[in-house]
Coordinates of C-alpha atoms (C1' of nucleotides) in Angstrom, one line a residue:
Chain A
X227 CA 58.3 93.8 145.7
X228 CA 57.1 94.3 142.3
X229 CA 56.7 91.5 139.2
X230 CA 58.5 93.2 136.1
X231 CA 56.4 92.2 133.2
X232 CA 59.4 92.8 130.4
X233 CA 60.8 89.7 128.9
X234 CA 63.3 87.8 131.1
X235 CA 66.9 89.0 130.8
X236 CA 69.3 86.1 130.4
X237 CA 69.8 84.0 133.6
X238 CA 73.8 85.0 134.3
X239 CA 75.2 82.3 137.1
X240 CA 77.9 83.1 138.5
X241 CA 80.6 80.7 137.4
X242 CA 84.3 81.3 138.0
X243 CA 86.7 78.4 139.4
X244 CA 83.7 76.3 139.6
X245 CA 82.9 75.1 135.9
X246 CA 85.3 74.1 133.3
X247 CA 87.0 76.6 131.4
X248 CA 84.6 75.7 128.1
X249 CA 81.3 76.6 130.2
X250 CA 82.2 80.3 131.3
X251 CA 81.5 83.3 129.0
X252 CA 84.1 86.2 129.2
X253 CA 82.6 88.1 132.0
X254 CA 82.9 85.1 134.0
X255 CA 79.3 83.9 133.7
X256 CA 77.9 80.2 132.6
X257 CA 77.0 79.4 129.6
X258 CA 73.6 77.7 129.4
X259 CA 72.3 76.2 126.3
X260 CA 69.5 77.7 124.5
X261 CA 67.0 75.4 125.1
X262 CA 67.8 75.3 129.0
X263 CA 67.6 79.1 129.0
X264 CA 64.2 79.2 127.2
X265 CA 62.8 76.8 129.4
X266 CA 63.8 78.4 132.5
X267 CA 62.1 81.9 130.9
X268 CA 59.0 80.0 131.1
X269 CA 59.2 79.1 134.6
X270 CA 61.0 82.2 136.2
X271 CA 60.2 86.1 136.4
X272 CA 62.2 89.2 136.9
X273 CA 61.1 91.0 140.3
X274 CA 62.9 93.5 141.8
X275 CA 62.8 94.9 145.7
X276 CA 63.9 97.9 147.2
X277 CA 66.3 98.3 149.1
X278 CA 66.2 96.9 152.9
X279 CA 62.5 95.0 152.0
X280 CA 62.3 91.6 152.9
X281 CA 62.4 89.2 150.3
X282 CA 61.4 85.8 152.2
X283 CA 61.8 84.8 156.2
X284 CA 63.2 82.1 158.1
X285 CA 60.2 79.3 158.5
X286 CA 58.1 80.4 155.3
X287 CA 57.6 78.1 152.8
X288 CA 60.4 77.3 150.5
X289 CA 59.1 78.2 147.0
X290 CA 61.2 80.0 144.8
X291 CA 64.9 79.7 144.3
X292 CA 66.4 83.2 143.3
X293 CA 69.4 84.5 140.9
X294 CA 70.3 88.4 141.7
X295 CA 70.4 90.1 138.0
X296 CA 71.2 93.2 140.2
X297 CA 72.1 94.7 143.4
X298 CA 72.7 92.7 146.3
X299 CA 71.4 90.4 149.2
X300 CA 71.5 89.5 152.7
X301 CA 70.4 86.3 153.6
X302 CA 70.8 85.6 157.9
X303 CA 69.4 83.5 160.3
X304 CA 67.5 84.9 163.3
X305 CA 68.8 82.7 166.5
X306 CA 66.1 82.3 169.2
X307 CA 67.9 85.1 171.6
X308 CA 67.4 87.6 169.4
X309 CA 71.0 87.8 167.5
X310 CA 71.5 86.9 164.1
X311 CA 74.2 85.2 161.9
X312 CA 74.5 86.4 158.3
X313 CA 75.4 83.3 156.4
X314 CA 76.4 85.1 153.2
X315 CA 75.8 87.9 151.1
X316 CA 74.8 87.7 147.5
X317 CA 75.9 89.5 144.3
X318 CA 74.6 88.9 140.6
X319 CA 75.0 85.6 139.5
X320 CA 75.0 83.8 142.7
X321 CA 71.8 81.7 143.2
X322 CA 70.3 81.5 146.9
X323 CA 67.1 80.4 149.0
X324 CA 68.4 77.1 150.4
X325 CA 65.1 75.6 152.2
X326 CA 64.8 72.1 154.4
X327 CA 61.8 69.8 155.2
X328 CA 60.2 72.9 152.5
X329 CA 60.7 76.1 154.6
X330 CA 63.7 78.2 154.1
X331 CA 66.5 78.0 156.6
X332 CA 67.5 81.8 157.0
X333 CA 65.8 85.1 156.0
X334 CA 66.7 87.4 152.7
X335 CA 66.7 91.0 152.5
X336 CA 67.2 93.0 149.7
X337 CA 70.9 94.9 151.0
X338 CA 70.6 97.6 147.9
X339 CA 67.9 97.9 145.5
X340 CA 67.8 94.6 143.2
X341 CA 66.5 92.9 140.4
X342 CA 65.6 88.9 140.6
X343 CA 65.9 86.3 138.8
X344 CA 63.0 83.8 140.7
X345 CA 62.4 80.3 140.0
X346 CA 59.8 78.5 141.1
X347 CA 61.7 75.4 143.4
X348 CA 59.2 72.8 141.8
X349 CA 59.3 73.9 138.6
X350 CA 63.1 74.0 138.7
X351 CA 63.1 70.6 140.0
X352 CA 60.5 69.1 137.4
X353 CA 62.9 70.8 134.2
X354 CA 66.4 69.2 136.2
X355 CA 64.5 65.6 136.1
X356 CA 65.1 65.9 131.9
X357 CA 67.4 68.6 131.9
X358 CA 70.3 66.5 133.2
X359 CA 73.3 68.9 132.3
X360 CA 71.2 71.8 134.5
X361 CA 70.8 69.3 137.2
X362 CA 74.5 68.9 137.4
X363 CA 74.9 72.7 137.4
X364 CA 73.2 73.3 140.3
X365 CA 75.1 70.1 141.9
X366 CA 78.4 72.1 141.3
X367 CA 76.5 74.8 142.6
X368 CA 76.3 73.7 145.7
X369 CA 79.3 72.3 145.9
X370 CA 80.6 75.7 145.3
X371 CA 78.7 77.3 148.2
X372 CA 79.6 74.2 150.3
X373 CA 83.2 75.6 150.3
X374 CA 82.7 79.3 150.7
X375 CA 80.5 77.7 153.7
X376 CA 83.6 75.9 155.1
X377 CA 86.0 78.8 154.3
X378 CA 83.3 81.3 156.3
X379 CA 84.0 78.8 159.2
X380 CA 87.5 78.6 159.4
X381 CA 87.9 82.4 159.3
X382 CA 85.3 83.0 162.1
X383 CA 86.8 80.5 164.3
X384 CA 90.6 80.3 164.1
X385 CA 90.6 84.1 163.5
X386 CA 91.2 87.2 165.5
X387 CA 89.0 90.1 164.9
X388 CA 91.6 92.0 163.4
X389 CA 92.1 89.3 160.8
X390 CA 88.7 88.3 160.3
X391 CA 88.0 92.0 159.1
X392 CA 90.8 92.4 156.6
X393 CA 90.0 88.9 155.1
X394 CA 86.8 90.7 154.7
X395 CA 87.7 93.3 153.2
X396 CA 89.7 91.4 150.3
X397 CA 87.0 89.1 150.0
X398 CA 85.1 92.1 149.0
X399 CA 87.7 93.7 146.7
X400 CA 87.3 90.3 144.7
X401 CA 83.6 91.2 143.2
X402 CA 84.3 94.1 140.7
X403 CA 80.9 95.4 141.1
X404 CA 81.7 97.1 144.6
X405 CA 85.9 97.6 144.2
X406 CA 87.7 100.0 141.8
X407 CA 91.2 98.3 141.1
X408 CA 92.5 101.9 139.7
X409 CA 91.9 103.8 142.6
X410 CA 91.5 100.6 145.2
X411 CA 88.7 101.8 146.6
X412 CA 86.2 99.7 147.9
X413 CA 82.6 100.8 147.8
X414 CA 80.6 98.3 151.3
X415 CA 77.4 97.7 150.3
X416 CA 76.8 97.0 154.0
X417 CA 76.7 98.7 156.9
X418 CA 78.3 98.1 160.4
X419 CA 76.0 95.7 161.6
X420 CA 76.2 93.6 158.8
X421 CA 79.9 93.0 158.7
X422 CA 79.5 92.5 162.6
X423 CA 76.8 89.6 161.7
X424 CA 78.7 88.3 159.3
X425 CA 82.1 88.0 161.1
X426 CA 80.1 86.9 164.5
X427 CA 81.8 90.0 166.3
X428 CA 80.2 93.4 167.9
X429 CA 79.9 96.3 165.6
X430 CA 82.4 98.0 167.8
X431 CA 84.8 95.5 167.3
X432 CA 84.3 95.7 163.8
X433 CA 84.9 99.6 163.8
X434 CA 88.4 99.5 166.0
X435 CA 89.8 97.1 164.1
X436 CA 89.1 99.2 161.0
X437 CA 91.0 101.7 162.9
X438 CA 94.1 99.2 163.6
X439 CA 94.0 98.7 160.2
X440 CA 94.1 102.4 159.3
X441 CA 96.9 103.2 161.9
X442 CA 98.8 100.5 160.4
X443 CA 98.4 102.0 156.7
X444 CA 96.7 99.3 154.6
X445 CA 93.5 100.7 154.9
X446 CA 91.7 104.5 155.1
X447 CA 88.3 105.4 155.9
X448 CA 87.6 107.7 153.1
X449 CA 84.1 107.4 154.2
X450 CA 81.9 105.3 156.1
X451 CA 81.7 103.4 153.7
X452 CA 84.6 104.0 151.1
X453 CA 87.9 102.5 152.4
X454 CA 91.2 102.9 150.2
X455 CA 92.9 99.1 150.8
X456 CA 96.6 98.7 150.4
X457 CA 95.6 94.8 148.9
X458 CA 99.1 93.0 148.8
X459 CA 99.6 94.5 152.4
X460 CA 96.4 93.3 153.8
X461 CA 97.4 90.0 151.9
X462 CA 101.1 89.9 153.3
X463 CA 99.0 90.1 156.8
X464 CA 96.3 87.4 155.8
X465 CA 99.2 84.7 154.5
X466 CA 101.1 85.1 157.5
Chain B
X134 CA 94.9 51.0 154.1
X135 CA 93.8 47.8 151.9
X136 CA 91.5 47.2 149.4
X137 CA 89.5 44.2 150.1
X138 CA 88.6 42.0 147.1
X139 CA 85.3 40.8 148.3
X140 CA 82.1 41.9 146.8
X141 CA 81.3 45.2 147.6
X142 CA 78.3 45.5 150.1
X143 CA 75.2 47.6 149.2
X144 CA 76.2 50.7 149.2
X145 CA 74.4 52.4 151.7
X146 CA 73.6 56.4 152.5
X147 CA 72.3 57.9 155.5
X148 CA 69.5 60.0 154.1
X149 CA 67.0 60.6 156.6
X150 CA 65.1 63.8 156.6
X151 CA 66.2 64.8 153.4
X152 CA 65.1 62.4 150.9
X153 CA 60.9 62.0 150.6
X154 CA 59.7 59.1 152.7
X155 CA 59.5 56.3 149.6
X156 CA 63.2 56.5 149.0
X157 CA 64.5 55.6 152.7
X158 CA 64.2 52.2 154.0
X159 CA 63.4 51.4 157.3
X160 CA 66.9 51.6 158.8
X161 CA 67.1 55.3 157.1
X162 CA 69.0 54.7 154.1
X163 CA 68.5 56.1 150.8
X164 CA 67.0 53.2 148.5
X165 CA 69.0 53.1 145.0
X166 CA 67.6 51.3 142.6
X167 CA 68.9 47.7 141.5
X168 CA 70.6 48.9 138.1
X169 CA 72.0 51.8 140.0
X170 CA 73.6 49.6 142.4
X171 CA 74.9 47.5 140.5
X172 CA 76.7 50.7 138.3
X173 CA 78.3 52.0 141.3
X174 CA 79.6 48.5 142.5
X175 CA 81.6 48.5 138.9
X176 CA 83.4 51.7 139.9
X177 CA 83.7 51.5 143.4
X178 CA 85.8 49.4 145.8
X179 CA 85.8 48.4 149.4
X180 CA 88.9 49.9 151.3
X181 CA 90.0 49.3 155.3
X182 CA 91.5 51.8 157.1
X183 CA 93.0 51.7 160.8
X184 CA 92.1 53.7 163.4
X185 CA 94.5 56.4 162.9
X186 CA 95.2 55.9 159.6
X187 CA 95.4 58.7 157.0
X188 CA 92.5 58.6 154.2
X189 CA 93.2 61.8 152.2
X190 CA 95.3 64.6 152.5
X191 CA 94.2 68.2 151.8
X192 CA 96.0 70.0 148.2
X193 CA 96.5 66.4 147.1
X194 CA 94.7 65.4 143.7
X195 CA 90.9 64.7 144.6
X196 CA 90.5 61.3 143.3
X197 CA 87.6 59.8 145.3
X198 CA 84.5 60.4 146.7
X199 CA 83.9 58.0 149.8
X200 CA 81.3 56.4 151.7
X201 CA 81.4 54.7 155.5
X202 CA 80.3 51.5 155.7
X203 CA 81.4 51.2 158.7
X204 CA 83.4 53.2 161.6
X205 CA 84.2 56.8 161.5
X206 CA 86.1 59.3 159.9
X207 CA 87.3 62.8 160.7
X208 CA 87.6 65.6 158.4
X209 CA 90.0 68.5 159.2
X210 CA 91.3 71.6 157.5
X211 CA 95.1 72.4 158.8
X212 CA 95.9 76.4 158.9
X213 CA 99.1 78.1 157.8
X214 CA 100.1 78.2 161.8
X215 CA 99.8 74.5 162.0
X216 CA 96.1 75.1 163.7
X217 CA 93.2 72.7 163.0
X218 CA 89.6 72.8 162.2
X219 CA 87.7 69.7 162.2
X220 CA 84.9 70.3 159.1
X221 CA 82.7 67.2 159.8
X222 CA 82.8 63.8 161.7
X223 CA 81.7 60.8 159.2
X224 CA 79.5 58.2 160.3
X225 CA 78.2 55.0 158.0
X226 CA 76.6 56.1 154.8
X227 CA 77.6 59.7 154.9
X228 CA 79.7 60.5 152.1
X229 CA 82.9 62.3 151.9
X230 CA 85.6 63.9 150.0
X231 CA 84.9 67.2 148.8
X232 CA 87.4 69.2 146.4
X233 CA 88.0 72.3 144.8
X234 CA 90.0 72.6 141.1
X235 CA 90.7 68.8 141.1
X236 CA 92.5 68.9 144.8
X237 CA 90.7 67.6 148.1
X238 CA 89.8 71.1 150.0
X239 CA 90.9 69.2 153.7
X240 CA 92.0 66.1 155.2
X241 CA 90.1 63.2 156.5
X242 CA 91.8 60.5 159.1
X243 CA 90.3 57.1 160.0
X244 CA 89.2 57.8 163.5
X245 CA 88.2 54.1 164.4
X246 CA 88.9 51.2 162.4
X247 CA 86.8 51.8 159.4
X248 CA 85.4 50.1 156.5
X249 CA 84.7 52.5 153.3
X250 CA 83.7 52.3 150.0
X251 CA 85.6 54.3 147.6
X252 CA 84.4 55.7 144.3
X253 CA 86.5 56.9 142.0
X254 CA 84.9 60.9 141.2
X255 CA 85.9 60.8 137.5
X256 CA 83.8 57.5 137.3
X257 CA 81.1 58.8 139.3
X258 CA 80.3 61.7 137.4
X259 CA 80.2 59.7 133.9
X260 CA 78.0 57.3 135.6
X261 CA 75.7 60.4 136.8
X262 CA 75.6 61.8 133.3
X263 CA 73.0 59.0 132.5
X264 CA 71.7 58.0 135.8
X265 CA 69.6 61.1 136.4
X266 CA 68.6 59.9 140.0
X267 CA 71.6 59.2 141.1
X268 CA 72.9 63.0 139.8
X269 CA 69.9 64.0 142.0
X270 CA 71.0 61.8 145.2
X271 CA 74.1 63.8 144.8
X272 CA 72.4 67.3 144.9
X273 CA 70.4 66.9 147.9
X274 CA 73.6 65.0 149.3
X275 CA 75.1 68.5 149.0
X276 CA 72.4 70.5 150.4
X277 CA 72.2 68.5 153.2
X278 CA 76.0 68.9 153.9
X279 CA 75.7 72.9 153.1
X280 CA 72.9 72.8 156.1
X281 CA 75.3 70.8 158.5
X282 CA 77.6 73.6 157.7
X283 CA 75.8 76.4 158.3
X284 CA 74.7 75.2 161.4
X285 CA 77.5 74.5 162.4
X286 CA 79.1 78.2 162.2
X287 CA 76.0 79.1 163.9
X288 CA 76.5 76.9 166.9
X289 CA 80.5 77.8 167.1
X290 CA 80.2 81.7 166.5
X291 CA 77.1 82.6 168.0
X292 CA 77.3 80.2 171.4
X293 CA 79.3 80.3 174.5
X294 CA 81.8 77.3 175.2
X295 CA 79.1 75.8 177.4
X296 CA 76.6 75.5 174.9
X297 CA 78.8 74.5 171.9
X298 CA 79.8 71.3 174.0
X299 CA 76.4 70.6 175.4
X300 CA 75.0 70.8 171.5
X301 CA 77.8 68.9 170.2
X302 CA 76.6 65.8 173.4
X303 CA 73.3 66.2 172.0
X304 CA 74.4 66.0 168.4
X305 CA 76.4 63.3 169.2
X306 CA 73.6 61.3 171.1
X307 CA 71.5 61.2 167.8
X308 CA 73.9 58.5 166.4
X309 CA 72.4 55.4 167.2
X310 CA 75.7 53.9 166.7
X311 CA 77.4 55.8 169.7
X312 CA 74.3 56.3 171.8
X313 CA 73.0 53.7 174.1
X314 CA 69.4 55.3 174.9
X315 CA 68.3 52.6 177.1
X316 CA 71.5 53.8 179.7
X317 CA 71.6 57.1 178.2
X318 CA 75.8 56.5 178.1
X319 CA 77.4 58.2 174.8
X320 CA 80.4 56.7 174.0
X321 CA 82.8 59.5 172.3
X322 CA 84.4 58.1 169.7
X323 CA 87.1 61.2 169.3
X324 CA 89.5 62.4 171.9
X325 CA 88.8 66.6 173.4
X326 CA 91.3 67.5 171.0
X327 CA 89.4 66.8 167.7
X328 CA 86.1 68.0 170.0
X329 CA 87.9 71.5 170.2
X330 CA 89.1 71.5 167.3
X331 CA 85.8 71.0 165.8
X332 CA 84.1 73.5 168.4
X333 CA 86.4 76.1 167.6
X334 CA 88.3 76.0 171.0
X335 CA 90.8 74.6 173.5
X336 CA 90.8 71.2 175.1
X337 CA 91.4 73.0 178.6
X338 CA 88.0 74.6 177.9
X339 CA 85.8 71.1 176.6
X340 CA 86.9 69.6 179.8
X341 CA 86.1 72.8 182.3
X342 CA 83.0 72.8 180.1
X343 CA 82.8 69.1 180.3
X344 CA 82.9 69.8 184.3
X345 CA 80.6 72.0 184.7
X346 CA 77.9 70.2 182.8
X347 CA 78.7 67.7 185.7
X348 CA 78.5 69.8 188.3
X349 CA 74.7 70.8 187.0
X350 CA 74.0 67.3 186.8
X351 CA 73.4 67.3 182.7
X352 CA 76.5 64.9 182.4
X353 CA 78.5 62.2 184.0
X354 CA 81.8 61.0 183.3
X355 CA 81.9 57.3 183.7
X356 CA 85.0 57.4 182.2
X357 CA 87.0 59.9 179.9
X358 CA 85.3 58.2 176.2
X359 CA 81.9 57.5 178.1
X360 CA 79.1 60.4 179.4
X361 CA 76.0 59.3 180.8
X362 CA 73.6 62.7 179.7
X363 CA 70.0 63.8 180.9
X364 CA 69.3 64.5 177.5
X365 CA 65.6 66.5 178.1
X366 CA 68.2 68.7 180.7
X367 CA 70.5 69.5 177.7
X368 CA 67.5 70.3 175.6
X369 CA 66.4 72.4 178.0
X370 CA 69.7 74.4 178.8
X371 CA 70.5 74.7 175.0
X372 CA 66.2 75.9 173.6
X373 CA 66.5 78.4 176.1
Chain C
dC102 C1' 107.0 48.9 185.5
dG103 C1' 108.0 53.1 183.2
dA104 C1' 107.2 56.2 179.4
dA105 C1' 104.2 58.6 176.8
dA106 C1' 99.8 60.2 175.7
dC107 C1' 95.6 62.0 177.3
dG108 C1' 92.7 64.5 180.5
dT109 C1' 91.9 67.7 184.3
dT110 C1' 92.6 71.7 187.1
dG111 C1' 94.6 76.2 188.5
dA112 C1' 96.4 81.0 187.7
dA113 C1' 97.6 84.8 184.8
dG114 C1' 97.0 87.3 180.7
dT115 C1' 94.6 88.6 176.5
dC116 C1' 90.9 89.5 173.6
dT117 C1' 86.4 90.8 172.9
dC118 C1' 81.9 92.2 174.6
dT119 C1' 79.0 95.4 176.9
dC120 C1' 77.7 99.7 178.4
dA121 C1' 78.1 104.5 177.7
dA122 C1' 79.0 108.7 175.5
dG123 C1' 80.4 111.6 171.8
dA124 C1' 81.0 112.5 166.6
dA125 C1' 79.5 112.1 162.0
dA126 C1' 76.1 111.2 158.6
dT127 C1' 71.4 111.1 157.1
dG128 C1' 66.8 112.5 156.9
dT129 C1' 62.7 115.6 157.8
dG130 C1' 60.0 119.6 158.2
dG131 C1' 59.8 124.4 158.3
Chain D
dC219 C1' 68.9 126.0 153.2
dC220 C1' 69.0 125.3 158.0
dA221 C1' 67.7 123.4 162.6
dC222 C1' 66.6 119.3 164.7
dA223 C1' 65.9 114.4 165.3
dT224 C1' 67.5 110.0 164.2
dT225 C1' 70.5 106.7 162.8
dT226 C1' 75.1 105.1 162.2
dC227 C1' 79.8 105.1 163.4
dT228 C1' 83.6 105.7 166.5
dT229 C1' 86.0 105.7 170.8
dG230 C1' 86.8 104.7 175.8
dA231 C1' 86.5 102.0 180.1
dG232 C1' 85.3 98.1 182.8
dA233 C1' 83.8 93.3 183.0
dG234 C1' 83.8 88.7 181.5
dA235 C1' 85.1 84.7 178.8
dC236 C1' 88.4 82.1 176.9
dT237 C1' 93.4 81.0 175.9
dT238 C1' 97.8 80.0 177.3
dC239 C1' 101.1 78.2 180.3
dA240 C1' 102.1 75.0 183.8
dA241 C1' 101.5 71.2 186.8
dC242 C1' 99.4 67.1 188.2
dG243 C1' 96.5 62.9 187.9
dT244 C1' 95.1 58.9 184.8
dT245 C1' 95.2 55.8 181.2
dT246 C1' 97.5 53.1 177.7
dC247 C1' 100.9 50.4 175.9
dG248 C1' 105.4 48.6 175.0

DNA sequence: CGAAACGTTGAAGTCTCTCAAGAAATGTGG
DNA sequence: CCACATTTCTTGAGAGACTTCAACGTTTCG
């Protein structure tokens, strides 16, 4: 981990279906007002992690809340027996580092190299208490990850493995930053294990259904970790 | 479903654990402040539902955010193929009603008789725009929902049948309102279909599951709705 | 009392996991 | 740049857990 000592880029928040139409800039970010933005310069920093370190753990002490400018992140939870649950993955613009009774719930890890955004929890709170129309932001925030919570259940429980893969994979396609719509090829920023994690399934399981999927046609393992995706088939398959 | 014209009671949420120590009282609601109180009893009105009875439907026009204030509700999320996945159980003071683009995201159903007090959203979130605390209450409302969540996919992906009943007994046997700790008896309040459907599996399986328990010793069915546990037993069998 | 809903139990079948081995990709040192 | 080790991915086979289908016992309620 490193502290980047530049000045603070803009703090870009993921925004899309969430706020109204008036609040998003063009690339789909939120719009914060000036003053909110310069006060939350003076609390946050820019720090960026190589890829695969370890950004916080399970149990530590819940201090900083963080916004990815770039790259990506795991965040997991480390069950007594030894498995582990990835609860979601994070892309820029998507806050994380939910904590309870002050420690944080799951583990981060930095999934490609990154940059940052982090916000000191205290400090965040202190500027929400007169900062009402932030406050209400991160409410919606959480709203927002409330659902993707409650979608992530619903697919891991009432699907098969087959169909819990290809909703993964069009969940994917959805962040530009890892799908290329002109040659729909879609770039995993995580390996095997992760998906597995993820879709509480084996790595194995993960890999033959990728080969189902290929027999069928709507998918081809160009790589590893470049798959061609035939989207409205693996849609017609998800809707019905 | 009728709207009762007496005067609305206190409204009162369940807060413990997540709200610092001066804001709950000493039966483990969150204390609102008098002027606060008095705001939301303006918006909000006191609605009965029967057991049975149909609160909300999912996709219809999210109008209210509710609260128990007394009896139980039961949120569920119908799939395309006419499954069902129960999100949450609601017991007094823990409020429901979450939506997505102006529509409820799932379905909630009165699962006893039930007493709630309904708040109108659009009226709520004026009324948070200058009560700063109460904005707040919502927040960590949401954060504490978002952790019920993710443990929950934890618990349901990551456990066998066994241990997803046994943790839902336990879960069950913190309620004070279904759990008589003296006998140790929990009286279920939902039939194995909605406990299946919220554990991500069949009723055949809760009640094999449900038998084995027995067989250990861990559980006894007095009768179908009431379980005597050795809670420090179930502890044991699900920390290990 | 009889019908209907709910709960339990049994048996067969399916899906997924685990274990194991081989293939492909990645990295390292000469 | 190549040989080798290591990691990651894929594929196969057997075992185990859960689901589904079916039947039967129990409770509830008109």
């Amino acid at each position: 981990m490193k502290i980047l000592a530049v000045t603070l880029p803009k703090v870009r928040i993921c925004a899309v279906g969430q706020w109204p139409a008036d609040r998003i800039d063009r690339d789909g970010f939120l719009i914060l007002d000036d003053v909110v933005q310069k006060e939350i310069a003076n609390i946050a920093s820019l720090v960026s992690y190589e890829c695969g370190e370890h950004i916080y753990a399970q149990e530590a002490p819940e201090q900083y809340i963080y916004v990815p400018h770039s790259g990506a992140v795991r965040v997991s939870h480390q069950l007594a027996d030894g498995r582990n649950q990835i609860v979601a993955f994070y892309m820029p613009g998507e806050p994380f580092g939910l904590g309870e009774n002050g420690v944080y719930l799951n583990s981060a890890c930095a999934l490609t190299d990154c940059l940052l955004v982090r916000v000191p929890r205290a400090a965040l709170d202190a500027l929400c208490e007169h900062e009402p129309r932030l406050q209400q932001d991160c409410l919606v925030g959480a709203m927002a990850q409330l659902r993707l919570s409650q979608r992530h259940l619903l697919i891991v429980t009432h699907q098969r493995a087959l169909k819990r893969v290809a909703d993964f994979l069009r969940e994917c396609s959805r962040q530009q930053e890892v799908f290329d719509p002109v040659r729909n090829v879609l770039s995993l920023i995580m390996d095997r294990s992760d998906i597995a994690d993820y879709l509480g399934t084996s790595v194995e399981t993960v890999s033959r259904m990728l080969g189902k999927l290929e027999e069928e046609g709507l998918v081809k393992r160009l790589d590893a970790r470049s798959l061609w995706l035939d989207l409205p088939r693996l849609n017609d398959l998800l809707d019905n």
